[in-house]
mmCIF file of C-alpha atoms in Angstrom:
data_model
loop_
_atom_site.group_PDB
_atom_site.id
_atom_site.type_symbol
_atom_site.label_atom_id
_atom_site.label_comp_id
_atom_site.label_asym_id
_atom_site.label_seq_id
_atom_site.Cartn_x
_atom_site.Cartn_y
_atom_site.Cartn_z
ATOM 1 C CA MET A 1 7.656 -25.909 -22.960
ATOM 2 C CA GLU A 2 5.177 -23.144 -23.753
ATOM 3 C CA HIS A 3 1.820 -22.926 -22.024
ATOM 4 C CA SER A 4 -1.273 -21.103 -23.203
ATOM 5 C CA ILE A 5 -3.361 -19.152 -20.692
ATOM 6 C CA ALA A 6 -6.898 -17.812 -20.722
ATOM 7 C CA PHE A 7 -8.719 -15.722 -18.134
ATOM 8 C CA ILE A 8 -12.193 -16.100 -16.733
ATOM 9 C CA GLY A 9 -12.971 -12.560 -15.631
ATOM 10 C CA TYR A 10 -10.942 -9.667 -16.983
ATOM 11 C CA GLY A 11 -11.112 -6.981 -14.308
ATOM 12 C CA GLY A 12 -8.348 -5.341 -12.311
ATOM 13 C CA MET A 13 -6.646 -8.508 -11.047
ATOM 14 C CA ALA A 14 -6.707 -10.253 -14.420
ATOM 15 C CA VAL A 15 -5.126 -7.204 -16.046
ATOM 16 C CA TRP A 16 -2.456 -7.264 -13.305
ATOM 17 C CA HIS A 17 -1.749 -10.935 -14.066
ATOM 18 C CA HIS A 18 -1.687 -10.257 -17.801
ATOM 19 C CA ASN A 19 0.768 -7.354 -17.540
ATOM 20 C CA LEU A 20 3.150 -9.278 -15.286
ATOM 21 C CA ILE A 21 3.062 -12.351 -17.543
ATOM 22 C CA GLN A 22 3.782 -10.241 -20.623
ATOM 23 C CA GLU A 23 6.679 -8.497 -18.894
ATOM 24 C CA LYS A 24 8.422 -11.408 -17.201
ATOM 25 C CA LEU A 25 7.198 -14.790 -18.425
ATOM 26 C CA PRO A 26 7.841 -15.442 -22.130
ATOM 27 C CA GLU A 27 7.137 -19.143 -21.530
ATOM 28 C CA LEU A 28 3.464 -18.258 -21.009
ATOM 29 C CA THR A 29 1.233 -17.121 -23.883
ATOM 30 C CA VAL A 30 -2.017 -15.350 -23.091
ATOM 31 C CA ARG A 31 -4.560 -16.650 -25.609
ATOM 32 C CA GLY A 32 -7.673 -14.778 -24.543
ATOM 33 C CA ALA A 33 -10.253 -14.068 -21.882
ATOM 34 C CA TYR A 34 -13.941 -14.380 -21.096
ATOM 35 C CA ASP A 35 -15.837 -11.677 -19.241
ATOM 36 C CA ILE A 36 -19.563 -11.421 -18.771
ATOM 37 C CA ARG A 37 -19.491 -7.683 -19.656
ATOM 38 C CA PRO A 38 -19.684 -6.898 -23.407
ATOM 39 C CA GLU A 39 -17.657 -3.707 -23.022
ATOM 40 C CA ILE A 40 -14.822 -5.641 -21.374
ATOM 41 C CA ARG A 41 -14.883 -8.218 -24.167
ATOM 42 C CA GLU A 42 -14.372 -5.319 -26.569
ATOM 43 C CA ASP A 43 -11.381 -4.154 -24.495
ATOM 44 C CA ILE A 44 -9.999 -7.703 -24.674
ATOM 45 C CA ARG A 45 -10.194 -7.624 -28.485
ATOM 46 C CA LYS A 46 -8.463 -4.242 -28.581
ATOM 47 C CA LYS A 47 -5.539 -5.814 -26.738
ATOM 48 C CA GLY A 48 -5.171 -8.367 -29.502
ATOM 49 C CA LEU A 49 -6.570 -11.224 -27.435
ATOM 50 C CA TYR A 50 -9.384 -13.601 -28.293
ATOM 51 C CA ALA A 51 -12.596 -12.617 -26.518
ATOM 52 C CA TYR A 52 -14.608 -15.732 -25.714
ATOM 53 C CA GLU A 53 -18.345 -15.103 -25.919
ATOM 54 C CA THR A 54 -19.115 -17.721 -23.264
ATOM 55 C CA ALA A 55 -17.276 -19.647 -20.594
ATOM 56 C CA GLU A 56 -18.209 -22.827 -22.446
ATOM 57 C CA GLU A 57 -16.346 -21.596 -25.522
ATOM 58 C CA LEU A 58 -13.227 -21.078 -23.434
ATOM 59 C CA LEU A 59 -13.525 -24.506 -21.831
ATOM 60 C CA ALA A 60 -13.766 -26.099 -25.279
ATOM 61 C CA ASP A 61 -10.556 -24.436 -26.495
ATOM 62 C CA GLY A 62 -8.032 -27.276 -26.586
ATOM 63 C CA SER A 63 -5.117 -24.879 -27.069
ATOM 64 C CA VAL A 64 -5.512 -23.543 -23.522
ATOM 65 C CA ASP A 65 -3.963 -25.598 -20.717
ATOM 66 C CA LEU A 66 -4.012 -23.072 -17.851
ATOM 67 C CA VAL A 67 -6.918 -20.868 -16.751
ATOM 68 C CA ILE A 68 -6.665 -17.987 -14.295
ATOM 69 C CA ILE A 69 -9.977 -17.394 -12.531
ATOM 70 C CA ALA A 70 -10.435 -13.754 -11.505
ATOM 71 C CA VAL A 71 -14.139 -13.252 -10.859
ATOM 72 C CA PRO A 72 -16.076 -12.482 -7.637
ATOM 73 C CA ASN A 73 -15.464 -15.060 -4.933
ATOM 74 C CA ASN A 74 -18.862 -16.755 -5.087
ATOM 75 C CA PHE A 75 -18.086 -18.023 -8.608
ATOM 76 C CA HIS A 76 -14.663 -19.531 -7.823
ATOM 77 C CA LYS A 77 -15.802 -23.038 -6.912
ATOM 78 C CA ASP A 78 -17.975 -23.711 -9.951
ATOM 79 C CA TYR A 79 -15.521 -22.267 -12.478
ATOM 80 C CA SER A 80 -12.575 -24.119 -10.898
ATOM 81 C CA ILE A 81 -14.387 -27.448 -11.098
ATOM 82 C CA ALA A 82 -15.601 -26.815 -14.655
ATOM 83 C CA CYS A 83 -12.093 -25.919 -15.832
ATOM 84 C CA MET A 84 -10.488 -29.035 -14.370
ATOM 85 C CA ARG A 85 -13.209 -31.280 -15.760
ATOM 86 C CA ALA A 86 -12.477 -29.674 -19.148
ATOM 87 C CA GLY A 87 -8.815 -30.659 -18.831
ATOM 88 C CA LYS A 88 -7.437 -27.302 -17.738
ATOM 89 C CA ASN A 89 -5.020 -26.527 -14.927
ATOM 90 C CA VAL A 90 -6.217 -23.715 -12.663
ATOM 91 C CA ILE A 91 -4.887 -20.691 -10.810
ATOM 92 C CA CYS A 92 -7.747 -19.298 -8.729
ATOM 93 C CA GLU A 93 -7.766 -15.845 -7.210
ATOM 94 C CA LYS A 94 -8.105 -15.581 -3.465
ATOM 95 C CA PRO A 95 -10.063 -16.175 -1.348
ATOM 96 C CA VAL A 96 -10.207 -19.473 -3.144
ATOM 97 C CA THR A 97 -13.822 -20.198 -2.142
ATOM 98 C CA MET A 98 -16.540 -18.895 0.137
ATOM 99 C CA CYS A 99 -15.863 -21.522 2.797
ATOM 100 C CA ALA A 100 -13.784 -24.611 3.534
ATOM 101 C CA ALA A 101 -16.490 -27.050 2.404
ATOM 102 C CA GLU A 102 -16.448 -25.559 -1.097
ATOM 103 C CA LEU A 103 -12.678 -25.902 -1.291
ATOM 104 C CA GLU A 104 -12.899 -29.548 -0.247
ATOM 105 C CA GLU A 105 -15.088 -30.129 -3.325
ATOM 106 C CA VAL A 106 -12.542 -28.403 -5.562
ATOM 107 C CA ILE A 107 -9.623 -30.386 -4.135
ATOM 108 C CA ALA A 108 -11.529 -33.635 -4.700
ATOM 109 C CA VAL A 109 -11.949 -32.765 -8.399
ATOM 110 C CA SER A 110 -8.271 -31.846 -8.696
ATOM 111 C CA ARG A 111 -7.328 -35.279 -7.359
ATOM 112 C CA GLU A 112 -9.903 -36.994 -9.571
ATOM 113 C CA THR A 113 -8.775 -35.255 -12.783
ATOM 114 C CA GLY A 114 -5.061 -35.023 -12.007
ATOM 115 C CA LYS A 115 -5.044 -31.345 -12.965
ATOM 116 C CA VAL A 116 -2.946 -28.799 -11.080
ATOM 117 C CA PHE A 117 -5.029 -26.513 -8.898
ATOM 118 C CA THR A 118 -3.537 -23.683 -6.869
ATOM 119 C CA VAL A 119 -4.473 -20.320 -5.380
ATOM 120 C CA HIS A 120 -2.982 -16.914 -6.070
ATOM 121 C CA GLN A 121 -1.542 -16.367 -2.595
ATOM 122 C CA ASN A 122 0.966 -13.967 -4.131
ATOM 123 C CA ARG A 123 1.734 -12.168 -0.884
ATOM 124 C CA ARG A 124 4.025 -14.967 0.184
ATOM 125 C CA TRP A 125 6.394 -13.146 -2.197
ATOM 126 C CA ASP A 126 5.923 -9.725 -0.579
ATOM 127 C CA ARG A 127 9.194 -8.171 0.466
ATOM 128 C CA ASP A 128 7.990 -7.213 3.971
ATOM 129 C CA TYR A 129 6.809 -10.772 4.650
ATOM 130 C CA ARG A 130 10.004 -12.360 3.367
ATOM 131 C CA ILE A 131 12.066 -10.063 5.611
ATOM 132 C CA VAL A 132 10.097 -11.067 8.710
ATOM 133 C CA ARG A 133 10.222 -14.745 7.806
ATOM 134 C CA GLU A 134 13.984 -14.716 7.268
ATOM 135 C CA VAL A 135 14.680 -12.961 10.585
ATOM 136 C CA LEU A 136 12.575 -15.545 12.433
ATOM 137 C CA GLU A 137 14.030 -18.506 10.543
ATOM 138 C CA LYS A 138 17.589 -17.384 11.302
ATOM 139 C CA GLY A 139 16.806 -16.707 14.961
ATOM 140 C CA THR A 140 18.370 -13.242 14.682
ATOM 141 C CA ILE A 141 16.445 -11.980 17.698
ATOM 142 C CA GLY A 142 15.626 -15.269 19.351
ATOM 143 C CA ALA A 143 12.272 -17.012 19.424
ATOM 144 C CA PRO A 144 9.086 -15.073 18.584
ATOM 145 C CA TYR A 145 6.303 -14.817 21.118
ATOM 146 C CA PHE A 146 4.078 -11.976 19.844
ATOM 147 C CA ILE A 147 3.555 -10.912 16.227
ATOM 148 C CA GLU A 148 1.472 -7.943 15.108
ATOM 149 C CA THR A 149 0.601 -7.708 11.413
ATOM 150 C CA ARG A 150 -1.645 -5.013 9.946
ATOM 151 C CA VAL A 151 -3.021 -3.621 6.727
ATOM 152 C CA GLN A 152 -4.731 -0.264 7.210
ATOM 153 C CA GLY A 153 -6.411 2.161 4.851
ATOM 154 C CA SER A 154 -8.506 5.289 5.280
ATOM 155 C CA ARG A 155 -11.122 5.247 2.510
ATOM 156 C CA GLY A 156 -13.814 3.947 4.827
ATOM 157 C CA SER A 157 -15.467 1.379 2.579
ATOM 158 C CA MET A 158 -15.061 -1.763 0.505
ATOM 159 C CA HIS A 159 -14.777 -1.341 -3.267
ATOM 160 C CA GLY A 160 -17.275 -2.682 -5.799
ATOM 161 C CA TRP A 161 -18.500 -6.252 -5.389
ATOM 162 C CA ARG A 162 -16.313 -6.649 -2.301
ATOM 163 C CA GLY A 163 -18.949 -4.703 -0.408
ATOM 164 C CA TYR A 164 -21.577 -7.432 -0.833
ATOM 165 C CA ARG A 165 -22.020 -10.502 1.329
ATOM 166 C CA GLU A 166 -23.292 -12.706 -1.513
ATOM 167 C CA ASN A 167 -20.053 -12.101 -3.434
ATOM 168 C CA GLY A 168 -17.869 -13.026 -0.452
ATOM 169 C CA GLY A 169 -16.913 -9.444 0.308
ATOM 170 C CA GLY A 170 -15.409 -7.934 3.431
ATOM 171 C CA MET A 171 -11.930 -7.409 4.818
ATOM 172 C CA LEU A 172 -11.488 -10.826 6.423
ATOM 173 C CA LEU A 173 -11.881 -12.579 3.070
ATOM 174 C CA ASP A 174 -10.176 -9.844 1.066
ATOM 175 C CA TRP A 175 -7.066 -9.090 3.154
ATOM 176 C CA GLY A 176 -7.376 -11.444 6.090
ATOM 177 C CA VAL A 177 -6.867 -14.420 3.790
ATOM 178 C CA HIS A 178 -3.430 -13.025 2.858
ATOM 179 C CA LEU A 179 -2.217 -12.231 6.356
ATOM 180 C CA LEU A 180 -3.502 -15.511 7.763
ATOM 181 C CA ASP A 181 -1.796 -17.381 4.936
ATOM 182 C CA GLN A 182 1.480 -15.601 5.713
ATOM 183 C CA LEU A 183 1.310 -16.463 9.418
ATOM 184 C CA LEU A 184 0.385 -20.101 8.847
ATOM 185 C CA ASP A 185 3.186 -20.393 6.299
ATOM 186 C CA MET A 186 5.680 -18.850 8.734
ATOM 187 C CA ILE A 187 4.743 -20.355 12.125
ATOM 188 C CA PRO A 188 5.382 -24.137 12.248
ATOM 189 C CA SER A 189 2.627 -24.889 14.732
ATOM 190 C CA LYS A 190 -1.111 -25.480 15.008
ATOM 191 C CA VAL A 191 -3.526 -22.675 15.926
ATOM 192 C CA VAL A 192 -5.102 -23.602 19.266
ATOM 193 C CA SER A 193 -7.312 -20.599 20.067
ATOM 194 C CA VAL A 194 -8.901 -17.687 18.238
ATOM 195 C CA ALA A 195 -10.886 -14.536 18.903
ATOM 196 C CA ALA A 196 -12.358 -12.150 16.366
ATOM 197 C CA HIS A 197 -13.875 -8.676 16.270
ATOM 198 C CA LEU A 198 -15.458 -8.039 12.856
ATOM 199 C CA GLU A 199 -17.006 -4.594 12.610
ATOM 200 C CA SER A 200 -19.100 -3.144 9.810
ATOM 201 C CA VAL A 201 -18.597 0.564 10.374
ATOM 202 C CA PHE A 202 -19.315 1.892 6.880
ATOM 203 C CA SER A 203 -20.014 -1.054 4.586
ATOM 204 C CA GLY A 204 -23.424 -2.205 5.751
ATOM 205 C CA GLU A 205 -23.427 -5.936 5.135
ATOM 206 C CA VAL A 206 -19.722 -6.880 5.226
ATOM 207 C CA ASP A 207 -16.885 -6.422 7.687
ATOM 208 C CA ASP A 208 -14.657 -3.411 7.018
ATOM 209 C CA ASN A 209 -12.661 -3.124 10.269
ATOM 210 C CA VAL A 210 -11.328 -6.332 11.783
ATOM 211 C CA LYS A 211 -9.136 -7.542 14.640
ATOM 212 C CA VAL A 212 -8.169 -11.197 14.956
ATOM 213 C CA PHE A 213 -6.254 -12.825 17.811
ATOM 214 C CA LEU A 214 -4.506 -16.186 17.385
ATOM 215 C CA LYS A 215 -2.618 -18.434 19.770
ATOM 216 C CA PHE A 216 -0.349 -21.138 18.374
ATOM 217 C CA GLU A 217 0.527 -24.396 20.083
ATOM 218 C CA ASN A 218 4.187 -23.301 20.306
ATOM 219 C CA ASN A 219 3.081 -20.301 22.443
ATOM 220 C CA VAL A 220 3.392 -17.699 19.689
ATOM 221 C CA SER A 221 0.519 -15.199 19.829
ATOM 222 C CA ALA A 222 -0.545 -12.971 16.953
ATOM 223 C CA LEU A 223 -2.703 -9.908 16.464
ATOM 224 C CA LEU A 224 -3.972 -9.249 12.933
ATOM 225 C CA GLU A 225 -5.756 -6.052 11.976
ATOM 226 C CA PHE A 226 -7.392 -5.021 8.709
ATOM 227 C CA SER A 227 -9.065 -1.630 8.720
ATOM 228 C CA THR A 228 -10.503 0.879 6.276
ATOM 229 C CA ASN A 229 -10.783 3.900 8.569
ATOM 230 C CA CYS A 230 -7.295 4.465 9.970
ATOM 231 C CA PHE A 231 -5.669 7.858 9.348
ATOM 232 C CA ILE A 232 -2.483 7.196 11.351
ATOM 233 C CA ASN A 233 -1.180 3.725 10.591
ATOM 234 C CA HIS A 234 0.543 1.308 12.907
ATOM 235 C CA PRO A 235 3.648 -0.451 11.568
ATOM 236 C CA ARG A 236 3.015 -3.116 8.946
ATOM 237 C CA TRP A 237 4.785 -5.606 11.274
ATOM 238 C CA HIS A 238 5.852 -5.425 14.927
ATOM 239 C CA VAL A 239 7.536 -8.619 16.102
ATOM 240 C CA SER A 240 8.552 -9.347 19.699
ATOM 241 C CA CYS A 241 11.160 -12.046 20.260
ATOM 242 C CA THR A 242 13.113 -13.258 23.263
ATOM 243 C CA GLU A 243 16.257 -11.358 22.270
ATOM 244 C CA GLY A 244 14.940 -8.282 20.528
ATOM 245 C CA THR A 245 12.254 -6.515 18.544
ATOM 246 C CA MET A 246 11.729 -5.994 14.816
ATOM 247 C CA VAL A 247 9.570 -3.383 13.163
ATOM 248 C CA VAL A 248 8.702 -3.079 9.473
ATOM 249 C CA GLU A 249 6.985 0.264 9.124
ATOM 250 C CA ASP A 250 5.437 0.131 5.671
ATOM 251 C CA TRP A 251 5.312 -1.455 2.215
ATOM 252 C CA GLU A 252 8.625 0.241 1.385
ATOM 253 C CA CYS A 253 10.154 -1.829 4.209
ATOM 254 C CA ASN A 254 11.495 1.000 6.299
ATOM 255 C CA GLY A 255 12.256 -0.325 9.743
ATOM 256 C CA ARG A 256 14.911 -1.769 12.004
ATOM 257 C CA ILE A 257 15.888 -4.517 14.390
ATOM 258 C CA VAL A 258 16.912 -3.787 17.969
ATOM 259 C CA LYS A 259 18.468 -6.708 19.781
ATOM 260 C CA LEU A 260 20.509 -7.532 22.833
ATOM 261 C CA ALA A 261 24.180 -6.788 22.457
ATOM 262 C CA GLU A 262 26.538 -9.713 22.784
ATOM 263 C CA ASP A 263 27.155 -10.447 26.469
ATOM 264 C CA ALA A 264 24.529 -7.818 27.317
ATOM 265 C CA GLU A 265 23.489 -9.631 30.460
ATOM 266 C CA LYS A 266 27.072 -9.490 31.746
ATOM 267 C CA MET A 267 27.322 -5.726 31.292
ATOM 268 C CA ALA A 268 27.180 -3.582 34.384
ATOM 269 C CA TRP A 269 24.491 -0.914 34.433
ATOM 270 C CA ALA A 270 22.587 0.862 37.136
ATOM 271 C CA ASP A 271 19.076 -0.317 37.875
ATOM 272 C CA ASP A 272 18.017 3.048 39.207
ATOM 273 C CA ILE A 273 14.607 4.614 39.303
ATOM 274 C CA VAL A 274 14.096 6.914 36.330
ATOM 275 C CA TYR A 275 11.939 10.017 36.667
ATOM 276 C CA THR A 276 9.693 10.636 33.674
ATOM 277 C CA ALA A 277 6.843 12.988 32.808
ATOM 278 C CA ALA A 278 4.553 10.235 34.082
ATOM 279 C CA GLY A 279 6.436 9.919 37.366
ATOM 280 C CA PRO A 280 9.114 7.557 38.709
ATOM 281 C CA THR A 281 9.604 4.131 37.163
ATOM 282 C CA ARG A 282 12.065 1.299 37.314
ATOM 283 C CA THR A 283 10.297 -1.397 35.325
ATOM 284 C CA MET A 284 9.712 0.842 32.307
ATOM 285 C CA ALA A 285 13.053 2.636 32.434
ATOM 286 C CA PRO A 286 14.798 2.452 29.064
ATOM 287 C CA ARG A 287 17.523 -0.119 28.597
ATOM 288 C CA PRO A 288 21.006 1.478 28.445
ATOM 289 C CA ALA A 289 22.149 1.957 24.868
ATOM 290 C CA HIS A 290 25.379 0.013 25.342
ATOM 291 C CA THR A 291 23.428 -3.185 26.111
ATOM 292 C CA GLN A 292 21.671 -3.292 22.740
ATOM 293 C CA GLN A 293 22.476 -3.006 19.065
ATOM 294 C CA VAL A 294 20.512 -1.717 16.102
ATOM 295 C CA LEU A 295 20.539 -3.744 12.876
ATOM 296 C CA GLU A 296 19.218 -2.975 9.427
ATOM 297 C CA LEU A 297 16.488 -5.157 8.015
ATOM 298 C CA PRO A 298 17.676 -7.823 5.545
ATOM 299 C CA ASP A 299 17.714 -6.509 1.983
ATOM 300 C CA LEU A 300 15.561 -9.127 0.251
ATOM 301 C CA ARG A 301 14.129 -8.723 -3.253
ATOM 302 C CA PRO A 302 11.656 -11.552 -3.929
ATOM 303 C CA ASP A 303 10.171 -11.856 -7.412
ATOM 304 C CA VAL A 304 6.459 -12.696 -7.575
ATOM 305 C CA SER A 305 6.907 -14.073 -11.096
ATOM 306 C CA ASP A 306 8.517 -17.077 -9.383
ATOM 307 C CA TYR A 307 4.974 -18.007 -8.338
ATOM 308 C CA TYR A 308 4.025 -18.648 -11.962
ATOM 309 C CA ARG A 309 7.277 -20.467 -12.682
ATOM 310 C CA ASN A 310 6.469 -22.803 -9.815
ATOM 311 C CA VAL A 311 2.995 -23.457 -11.244
ATOM 312 C CA ILE A 312 4.581 -24.247 -14.617
ATOM 313 C CA GLY A 313 6.995 -26.616 -12.864
ATOM 314 C CA ALA A 314 4.069 -28.355 -11.159
ATOM 315 C CA ILE A 315 2.246 -28.762 -14.485
ATOM 316 C CA GLU A 316 5.410 -30.186 -16.059
ATOM 317 C CA LYS A 317 5.932 -32.370 -12.946
ATOM 318 C CA THR A 318 9.396 -30.943 -12.251
ATOM 319 C CA GLN A 319 8.458 -29.046 -9.076
ATOM 320 C CA GLU A 320 6.190 -29.391 -6.092
ATOM 321 C CA LEU A 321 3.564 -26.673 -5.713
ATOM 322 C CA ILE A 322 4.560 -23.961 -3.261
ATOM 323 C CA VAL A 323 0.980 -22.804 -2.630
ATOM 324 C CA LYS A 324 -0.692 -26.120 -1.921
ATOM 325 C CA PRO A 325 -4.508 -26.445 -1.897
ATOM 326 C CA GLU A 326 -4.299 -28.181 1.478
ATOM 327 C CA GLN A 327 -2.577 -25.113 2.947
ATOM 328 C CA CYS A 328 -5.353 -22.920 1.575
ATOM 329 C CA LEU A 329 -7.913 -25.295 3.093
ATOM 330 C CA ARG A 330 -6.325 -24.732 6.485
ATOM 331 C CA VAL A 331 -6.696 -20.961 6.007
ATOM 332 C CA MET A 332 -10.342 -21.327 4.979
ATOM 333 C CA ARG A 333 -11.110 -23.519 7.982
ATOM 334 C CA LEU A 334 -9.645 -20.831 10.184
ATOM 335 C CA ILE A 335 -11.699 -18.131 8.454
ATOM 336 C CA ASP A 336 -14.870 -20.214 8.903
ATOM 337 C CA LEU A 337 -14.112 -20.411 12.609
ATOM 338 C CA LEU A 338 -13.412 -16.673 12.878
ATOM 339 C CA PHE A 339 -16.778 -15.832 11.310
ATOM 340 C CA ALA A 340 -18.510 -18.238 13.707
ATOM 341 C CA VAL A 341 -16.669 -16.897 16.748
ATOM 342 C CA ASN A 342 -17.552 -13.327 15.821
ATOM 343 C CA GLU A 343 -21.234 -14.262 15.586
ATOM 344 C CA GLN A 344 -21.043 -15.822 19.028
ATOM 345 C CA GLY A 345 -19.274 -12.791 20.462
ATOM 346 C CA GLY A 346 -16.402 -14.634 22.082
ATOM 347 C CA SER A 347 -13.432 -16.880 21.458
ATOM 348 C CA ALA A 348 -12.870 -20.559 20.750
ATOM 349 C CA THR A 349 -10.310 -23.270 21.198
ATOM 350 C CA CYS A 350 -9.343 -25.292 18.157
ATOM 351 C CA ARG A 351 -6.573 -27.275 16.531
ATOM 352 C CA ILE A 352 -6.098 -26.003 12.997
#
């Protein structure tokens, strides 16, 4: 079954969607787009698409059954509700709304109208994330107890509308929503405590350098960092487990796994003091090489176009949504709490 798509907002993310759909998803036809900027509507026409003059014109187009909303975050709620009330299914860019209460309104309309509503949490298909998730699911290095996940840049500022509070800008909403979604998708446990440090070093009114600390009920702890002024990056992931350590260095997924060798605890090795440049140590002496083994990271190649195929399956009632609105609501509730905790200058217990 073919489905016809239109965009509300035709900036960088909408163009990204459009190009991917054209390349990989022949079952989807892009009908047109609406953008508030006249010059962008002219670009839309040059691409052979229909340029809607108003959002109302798009909503009245009965040939369109799926709308992708790619406008600043403060417009997501109203456009999502209007689309569903007009009989359209919706993919909304992230962060889905400005706060959890707004998303609750959207979910209520989705249930009322019976239309599919989901969020473009595309980074569940990132290769680095899928590698980490598979290693933890298989128990390759035992049970996790501390996970570090970071996205770091060095340009020192937020771009465009993302630098304004009224638009829902800042790193926590821009990148934090992805990394939080990945952790909540991967760790089968409630978050029971949080702490947040949201700094505005260069951006004035929004956070541009952020550290978040989470504790899960199953005793997994996590450190998340999103920064715009880092010139020497940490690894993308550093994962500590009971039987080894995994590091994913970068988006190219360079890295390795170091784990206990089989029967490592039965191997004889001297527990001598080691003399280092910092002086003698026993506790921090390196583990003998023969008691550990180095493994390559799994070679996974996820395809983000599967996200859209899943949405199509949900519309056709042949699949269950992978990115469920209720999961996104959990992320937004956590973000609400992190903003509040940062304002208070401390930490908080919770059950999210």
